[in-house]
Short mmCIF file of C-alpha atoms in Angstrom, two decimals:
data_model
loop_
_atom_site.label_atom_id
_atom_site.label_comp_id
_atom_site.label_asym_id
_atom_site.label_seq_id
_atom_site.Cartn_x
_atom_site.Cartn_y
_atom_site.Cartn_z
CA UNK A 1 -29.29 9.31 -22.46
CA UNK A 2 -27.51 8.24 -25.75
CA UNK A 3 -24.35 9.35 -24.07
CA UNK A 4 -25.08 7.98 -21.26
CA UNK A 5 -25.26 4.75 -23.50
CA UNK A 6 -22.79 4.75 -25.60
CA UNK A 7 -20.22 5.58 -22.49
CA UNK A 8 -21.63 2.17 -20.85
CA UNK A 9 -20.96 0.34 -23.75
CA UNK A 10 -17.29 1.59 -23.69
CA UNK A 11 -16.90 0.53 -20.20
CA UNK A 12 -18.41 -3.19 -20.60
CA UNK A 13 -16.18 -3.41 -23.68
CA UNK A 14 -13.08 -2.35 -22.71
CA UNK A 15 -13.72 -5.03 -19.49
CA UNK A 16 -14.44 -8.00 -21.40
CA UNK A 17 -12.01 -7.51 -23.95
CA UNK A 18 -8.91 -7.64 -21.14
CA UNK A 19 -10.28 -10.75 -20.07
CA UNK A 20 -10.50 -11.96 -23.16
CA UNK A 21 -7.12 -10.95 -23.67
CA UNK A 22 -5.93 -12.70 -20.48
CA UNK A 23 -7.89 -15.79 -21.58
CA UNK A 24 -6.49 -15.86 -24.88
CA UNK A 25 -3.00 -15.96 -23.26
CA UNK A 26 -3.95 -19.47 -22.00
CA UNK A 27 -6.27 -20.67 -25.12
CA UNK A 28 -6.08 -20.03 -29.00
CA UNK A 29 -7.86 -16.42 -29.67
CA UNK A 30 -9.84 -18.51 -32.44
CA UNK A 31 -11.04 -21.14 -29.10
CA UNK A 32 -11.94 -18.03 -27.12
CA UNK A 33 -14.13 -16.16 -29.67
CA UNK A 34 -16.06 -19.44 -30.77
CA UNK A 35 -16.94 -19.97 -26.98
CA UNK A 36 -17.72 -16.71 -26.23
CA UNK A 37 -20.02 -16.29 -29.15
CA UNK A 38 -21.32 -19.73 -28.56
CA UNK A 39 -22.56 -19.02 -25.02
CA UNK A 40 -23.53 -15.59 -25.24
CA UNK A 41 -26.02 -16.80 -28.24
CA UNK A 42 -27.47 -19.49 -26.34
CA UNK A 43 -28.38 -16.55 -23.58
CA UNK A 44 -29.93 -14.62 -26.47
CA UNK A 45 -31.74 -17.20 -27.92
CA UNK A 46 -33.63 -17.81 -24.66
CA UNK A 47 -34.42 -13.79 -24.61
CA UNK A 48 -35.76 -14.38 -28.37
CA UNK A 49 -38.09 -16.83 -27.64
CA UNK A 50 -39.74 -15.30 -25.03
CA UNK A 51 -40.12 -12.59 -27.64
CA UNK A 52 -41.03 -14.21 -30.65
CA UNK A 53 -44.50 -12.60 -31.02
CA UNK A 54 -43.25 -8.87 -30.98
CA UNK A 55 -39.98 -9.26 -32.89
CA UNK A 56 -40.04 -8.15 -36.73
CA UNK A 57 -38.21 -10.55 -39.37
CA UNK A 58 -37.51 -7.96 -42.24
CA UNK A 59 -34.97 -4.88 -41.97
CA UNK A 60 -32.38 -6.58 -39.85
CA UNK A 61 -31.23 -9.62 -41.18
CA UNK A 62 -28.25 -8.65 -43.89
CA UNK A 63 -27.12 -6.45 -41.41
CA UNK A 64 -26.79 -9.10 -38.69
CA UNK A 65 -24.47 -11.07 -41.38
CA UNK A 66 -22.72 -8.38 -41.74
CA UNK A 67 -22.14 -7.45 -38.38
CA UNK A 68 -21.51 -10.89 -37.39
CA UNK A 69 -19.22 -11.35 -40.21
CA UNK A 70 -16.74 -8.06 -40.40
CA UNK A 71 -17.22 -8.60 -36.20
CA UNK A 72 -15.80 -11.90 -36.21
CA UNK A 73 -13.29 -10.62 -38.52
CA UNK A 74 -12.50 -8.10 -35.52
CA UNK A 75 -12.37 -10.39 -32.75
CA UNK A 76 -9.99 -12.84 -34.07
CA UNK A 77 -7.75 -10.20 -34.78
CA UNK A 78 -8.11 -8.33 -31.47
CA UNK A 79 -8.04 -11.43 -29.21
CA UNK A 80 -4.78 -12.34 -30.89
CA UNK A 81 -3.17 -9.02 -30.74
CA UNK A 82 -3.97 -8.55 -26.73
CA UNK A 83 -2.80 -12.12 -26.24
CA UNK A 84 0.65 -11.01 -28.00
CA UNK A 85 1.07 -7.45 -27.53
CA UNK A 86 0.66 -4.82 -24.69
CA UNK A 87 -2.99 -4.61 -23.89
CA UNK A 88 -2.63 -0.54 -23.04
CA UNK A 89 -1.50 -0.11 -26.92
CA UNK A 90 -3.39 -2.88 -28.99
CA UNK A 91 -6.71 -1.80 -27.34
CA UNK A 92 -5.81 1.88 -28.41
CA UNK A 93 -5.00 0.86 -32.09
CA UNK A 94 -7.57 -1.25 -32.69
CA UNK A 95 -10.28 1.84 -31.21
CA UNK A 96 -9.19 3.37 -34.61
CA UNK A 97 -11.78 1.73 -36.21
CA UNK A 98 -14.39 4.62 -35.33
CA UNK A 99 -13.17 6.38 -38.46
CA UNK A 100 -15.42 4.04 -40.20
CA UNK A 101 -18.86 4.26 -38.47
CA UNK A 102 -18.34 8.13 -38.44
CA UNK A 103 -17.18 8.62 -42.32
CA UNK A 104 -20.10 6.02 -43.63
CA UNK A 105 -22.49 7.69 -41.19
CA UNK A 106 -21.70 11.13 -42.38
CA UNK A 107 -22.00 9.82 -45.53
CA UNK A 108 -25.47 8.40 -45.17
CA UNK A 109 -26.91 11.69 -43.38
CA UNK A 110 -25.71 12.22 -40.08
CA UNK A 111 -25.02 16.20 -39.13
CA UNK A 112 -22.73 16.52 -35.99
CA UNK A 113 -22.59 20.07 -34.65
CA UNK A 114 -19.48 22.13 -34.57
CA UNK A 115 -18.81 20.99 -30.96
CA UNK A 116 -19.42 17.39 -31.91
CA UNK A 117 -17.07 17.39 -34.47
CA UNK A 118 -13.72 19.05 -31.76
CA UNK A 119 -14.85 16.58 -29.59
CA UNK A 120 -14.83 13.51 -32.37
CA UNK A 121 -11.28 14.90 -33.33
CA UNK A 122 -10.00 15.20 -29.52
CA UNK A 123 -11.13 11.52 -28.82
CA UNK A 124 -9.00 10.26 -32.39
CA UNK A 125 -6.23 12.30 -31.30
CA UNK A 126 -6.49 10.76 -27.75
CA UNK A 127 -6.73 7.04 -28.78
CA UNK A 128 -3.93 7.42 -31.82
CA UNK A 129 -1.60 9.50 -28.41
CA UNK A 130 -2.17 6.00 -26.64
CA UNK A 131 -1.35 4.06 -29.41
CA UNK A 132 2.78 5.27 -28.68
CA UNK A 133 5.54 3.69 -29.51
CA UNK A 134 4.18 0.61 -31.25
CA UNK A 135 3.32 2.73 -33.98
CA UNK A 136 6.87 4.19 -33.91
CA UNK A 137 8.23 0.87 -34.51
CA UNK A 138 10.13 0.35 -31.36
CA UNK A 139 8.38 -3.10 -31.07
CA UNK A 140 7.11 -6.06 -32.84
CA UNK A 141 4.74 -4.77 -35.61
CA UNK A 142 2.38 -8.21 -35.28
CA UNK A 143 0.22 -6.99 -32.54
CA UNK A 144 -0.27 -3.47 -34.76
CA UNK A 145 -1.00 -5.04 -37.67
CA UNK A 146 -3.72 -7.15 -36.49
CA UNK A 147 -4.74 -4.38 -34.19
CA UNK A 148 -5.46 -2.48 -37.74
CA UNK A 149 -7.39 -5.35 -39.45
CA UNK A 150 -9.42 -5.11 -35.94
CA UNK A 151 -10.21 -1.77 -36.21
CA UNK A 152 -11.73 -2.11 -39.28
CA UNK A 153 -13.93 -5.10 -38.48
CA UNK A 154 -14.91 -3.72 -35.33
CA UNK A 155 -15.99 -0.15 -37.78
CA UNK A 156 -18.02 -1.76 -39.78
CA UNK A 157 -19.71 -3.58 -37.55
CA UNK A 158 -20.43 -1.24 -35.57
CA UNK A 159 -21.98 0.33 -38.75
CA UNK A 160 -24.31 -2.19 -39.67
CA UNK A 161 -25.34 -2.90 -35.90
CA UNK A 162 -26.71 0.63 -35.94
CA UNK A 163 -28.28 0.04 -39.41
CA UNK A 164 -30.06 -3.42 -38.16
CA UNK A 165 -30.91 -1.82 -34.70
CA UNK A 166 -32.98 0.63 -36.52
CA UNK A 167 -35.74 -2.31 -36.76
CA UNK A 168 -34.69 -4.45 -34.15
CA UNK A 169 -31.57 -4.28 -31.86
CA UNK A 170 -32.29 -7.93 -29.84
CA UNK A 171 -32.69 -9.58 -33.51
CA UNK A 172 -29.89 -7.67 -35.23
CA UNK A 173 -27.87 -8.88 -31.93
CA UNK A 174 -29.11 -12.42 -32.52
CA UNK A 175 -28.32 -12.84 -36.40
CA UNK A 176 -24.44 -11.59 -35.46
CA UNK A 177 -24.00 -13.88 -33.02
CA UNK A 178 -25.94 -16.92 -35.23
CA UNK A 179 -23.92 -16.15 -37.98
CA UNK A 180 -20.57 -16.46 -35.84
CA UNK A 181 -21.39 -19.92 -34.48
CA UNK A 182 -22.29 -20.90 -37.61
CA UNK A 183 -18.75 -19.75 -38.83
CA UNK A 184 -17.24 -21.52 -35.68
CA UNK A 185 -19.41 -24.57 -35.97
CA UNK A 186 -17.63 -25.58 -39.49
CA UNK A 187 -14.25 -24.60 -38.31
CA UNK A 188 -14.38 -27.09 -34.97
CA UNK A 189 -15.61 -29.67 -37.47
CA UNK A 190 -12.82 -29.32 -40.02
CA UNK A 191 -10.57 -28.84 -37.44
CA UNK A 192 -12.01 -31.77 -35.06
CA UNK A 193 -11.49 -29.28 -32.44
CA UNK A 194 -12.61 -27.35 -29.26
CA UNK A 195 -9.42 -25.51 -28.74
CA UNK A 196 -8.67 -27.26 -25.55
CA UNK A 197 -11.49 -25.57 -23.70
CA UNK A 198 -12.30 -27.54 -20.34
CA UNK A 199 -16.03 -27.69 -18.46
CA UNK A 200 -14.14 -25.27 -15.80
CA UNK A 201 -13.55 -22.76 -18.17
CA UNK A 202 -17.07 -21.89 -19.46
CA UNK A 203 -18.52 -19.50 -16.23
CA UNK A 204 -15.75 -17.49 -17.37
CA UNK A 205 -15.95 -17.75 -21.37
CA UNK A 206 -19.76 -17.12 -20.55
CA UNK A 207 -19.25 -13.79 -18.77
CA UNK A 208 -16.73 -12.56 -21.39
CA UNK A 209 -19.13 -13.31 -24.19
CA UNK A 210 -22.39 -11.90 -22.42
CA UNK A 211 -20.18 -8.77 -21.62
CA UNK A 212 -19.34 -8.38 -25.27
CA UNK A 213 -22.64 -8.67 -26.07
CA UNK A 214 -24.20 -6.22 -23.48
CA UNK A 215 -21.86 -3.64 -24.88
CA UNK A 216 -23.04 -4.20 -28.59
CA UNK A 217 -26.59 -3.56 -27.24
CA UNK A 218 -25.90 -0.37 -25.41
CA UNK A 219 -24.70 0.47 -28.88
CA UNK A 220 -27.46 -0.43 -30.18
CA UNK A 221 -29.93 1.26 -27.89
CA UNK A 222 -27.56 4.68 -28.04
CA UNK A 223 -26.78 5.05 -31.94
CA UNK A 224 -30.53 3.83 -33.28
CA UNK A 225 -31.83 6.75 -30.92
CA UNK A 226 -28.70 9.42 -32.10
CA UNK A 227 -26.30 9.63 -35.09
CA UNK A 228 -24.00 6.67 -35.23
CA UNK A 229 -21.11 8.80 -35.81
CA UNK A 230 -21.56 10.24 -32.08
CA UNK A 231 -22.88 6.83 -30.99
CA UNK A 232 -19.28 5.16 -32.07
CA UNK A 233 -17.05 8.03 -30.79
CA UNK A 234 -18.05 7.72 -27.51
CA UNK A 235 -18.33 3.74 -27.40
CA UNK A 236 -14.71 3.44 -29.29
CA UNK A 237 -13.71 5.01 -25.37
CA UNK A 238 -13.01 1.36 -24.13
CA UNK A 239 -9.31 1.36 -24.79
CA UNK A 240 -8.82 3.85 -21.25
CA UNK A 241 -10.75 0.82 -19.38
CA UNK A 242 -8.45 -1.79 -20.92
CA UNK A 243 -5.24 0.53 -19.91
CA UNK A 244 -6.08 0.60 -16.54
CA UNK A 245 -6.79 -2.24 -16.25
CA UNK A 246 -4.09 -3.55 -17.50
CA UNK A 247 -2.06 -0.93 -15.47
CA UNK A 248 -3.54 -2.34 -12.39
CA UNK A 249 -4.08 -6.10 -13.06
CA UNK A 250 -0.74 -7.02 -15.16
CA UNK A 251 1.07 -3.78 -13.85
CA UNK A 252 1.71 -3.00 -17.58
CA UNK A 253 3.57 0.67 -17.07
CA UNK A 254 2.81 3.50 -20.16
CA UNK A 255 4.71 6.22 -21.83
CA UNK A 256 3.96 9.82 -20.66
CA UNK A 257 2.40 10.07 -24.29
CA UNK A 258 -0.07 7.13 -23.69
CA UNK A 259 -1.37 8.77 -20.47
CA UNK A 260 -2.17 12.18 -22.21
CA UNK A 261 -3.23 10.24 -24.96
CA UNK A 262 -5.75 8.29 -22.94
CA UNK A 263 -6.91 11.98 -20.90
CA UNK A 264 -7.51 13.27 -24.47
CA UNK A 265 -10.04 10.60 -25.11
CA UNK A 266 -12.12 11.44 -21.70
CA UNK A 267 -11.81 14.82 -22.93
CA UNK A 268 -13.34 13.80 -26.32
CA UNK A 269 -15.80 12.43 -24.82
CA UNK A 270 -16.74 15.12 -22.60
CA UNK A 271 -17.10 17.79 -25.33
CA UNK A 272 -19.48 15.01 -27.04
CA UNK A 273 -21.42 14.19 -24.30
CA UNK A 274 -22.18 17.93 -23.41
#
């Protein structure tokens, strides 16, 4: 069942996140995160108060900064990079980030099994194959670079999601995406801003943000009932959605590498998940 999880929170991911990347093509990346949080937190907020006599207050809260602040940090990044770069190799890149999830949970206690640990190491190997030439220099380094930063937001957020989800996954979920709008709110102020979003565009800002954060609770759900390090392996998958999507949508075309890279990460997850 945590597999199970953790595999459907790869798959919701790696569909939002090419739509985001298509929609940040057309908006700034900054315009499509604030909406996308925005929405998706009025959705939760509605699920909170219908909960508000069963939900704890302690345990959670720092971590939901946290999250919602080294997420953010991701997001901007990402949304920028897929809007510049080719969605098949930012998405790979930026899946690096599960180095950071599985080093600090290791560090805090988790004990993956010999056949966890080939399958962990197949997956990296997969997503750094589909990374390609980008990281061979053969294009603009931009999209890498903030494809990097990404990785490391999305890391530790994924890191102290598991951490708050321990008490309460729906709160932990909440706090991120308060702390976001909060972040977002002050920006369109100073800025005197919406980013040029239109009433038209918000069925489909809504569905990108809801999808984002239906993938952060899977994660939830799978690594507060299994070790995170397993948890993020298997959710970091979402760059082989994005690719073929991409491959099929915006006809992007990959290197041989990319493709073996991307059957090395089902692989991965395979020898994980069994």
């Amino acid at each position: 069942m945590v597999s199970l999880l953790a595999l459907a929170s790869s798959a919701v991911w790696g569909t939002s996140d090419f739509f985001a990347g298509l929609f940040s093509r057309r908006r700034p990346a900054v315009a499509v995160v604030g909406w996308t949080q925005a929405l998706a937190f009025l959705v939760i907020s509605v699920v909170v108060l219908t909960q508000l006599g069963h939900v704890p207050w302690h345990g959670w809260p720092l971590w939901s900064v946290a999250a919602g602040l080294s997420g953010l940090t991701g997001l901007l990044c990402f949304y920028t990079a897929l809007s510049t770069g080719t969605m098949g190799v930012v998405a790979p890149i930026a899946a690096l980030g599960v180095a950071v999830p599985v080093l600090l949970g290791v560090a805090t206690g988790d004990e993956p099994g010999p056949w966890t640990w080939v399958g962990i190491l197949v997956a990296v190997i997969g997503v750094t194959l589909a990374s390609g030439p980008e990281l061979s220099g053969e294009v603009s380094p931009r999209p890498v670079v903030l494809a990097g930063v990404a990785a490391v937001g999305f890391g530790l957020a994924l890191f102290c999601i598991d951490r708050g989800a321990r008490t309460s996954t729906l709160m932990t979920l909440w706090g991120m995406r308060a702390t976001s709008v909060v972040v977002f709110t002050v920006v369109a102020l100073v800025a005197r801003s919406v980013g040029g979003v239109v009433a038209r565009e918000l069925p489909a800002l809504l569905v990108i943000g809801c999808g984002d954060m239906l993938a952060n609770i899977l994660f939830g759900l799978a690594s507060s009932r299994g070790q995170v390090s397993i948890a993020s392996v298997l959710g970091s998958l979402y760059p082989v959605v994005t690719i073929l999507l991409a491959r099929v949508v915006l006809k992007e075309r990959l290197r041989a590498i990319q493709r073996v890279g991307a059957v090395l990460s089902l692989v991965g997850a395979a020898v994980i998940a069994f």
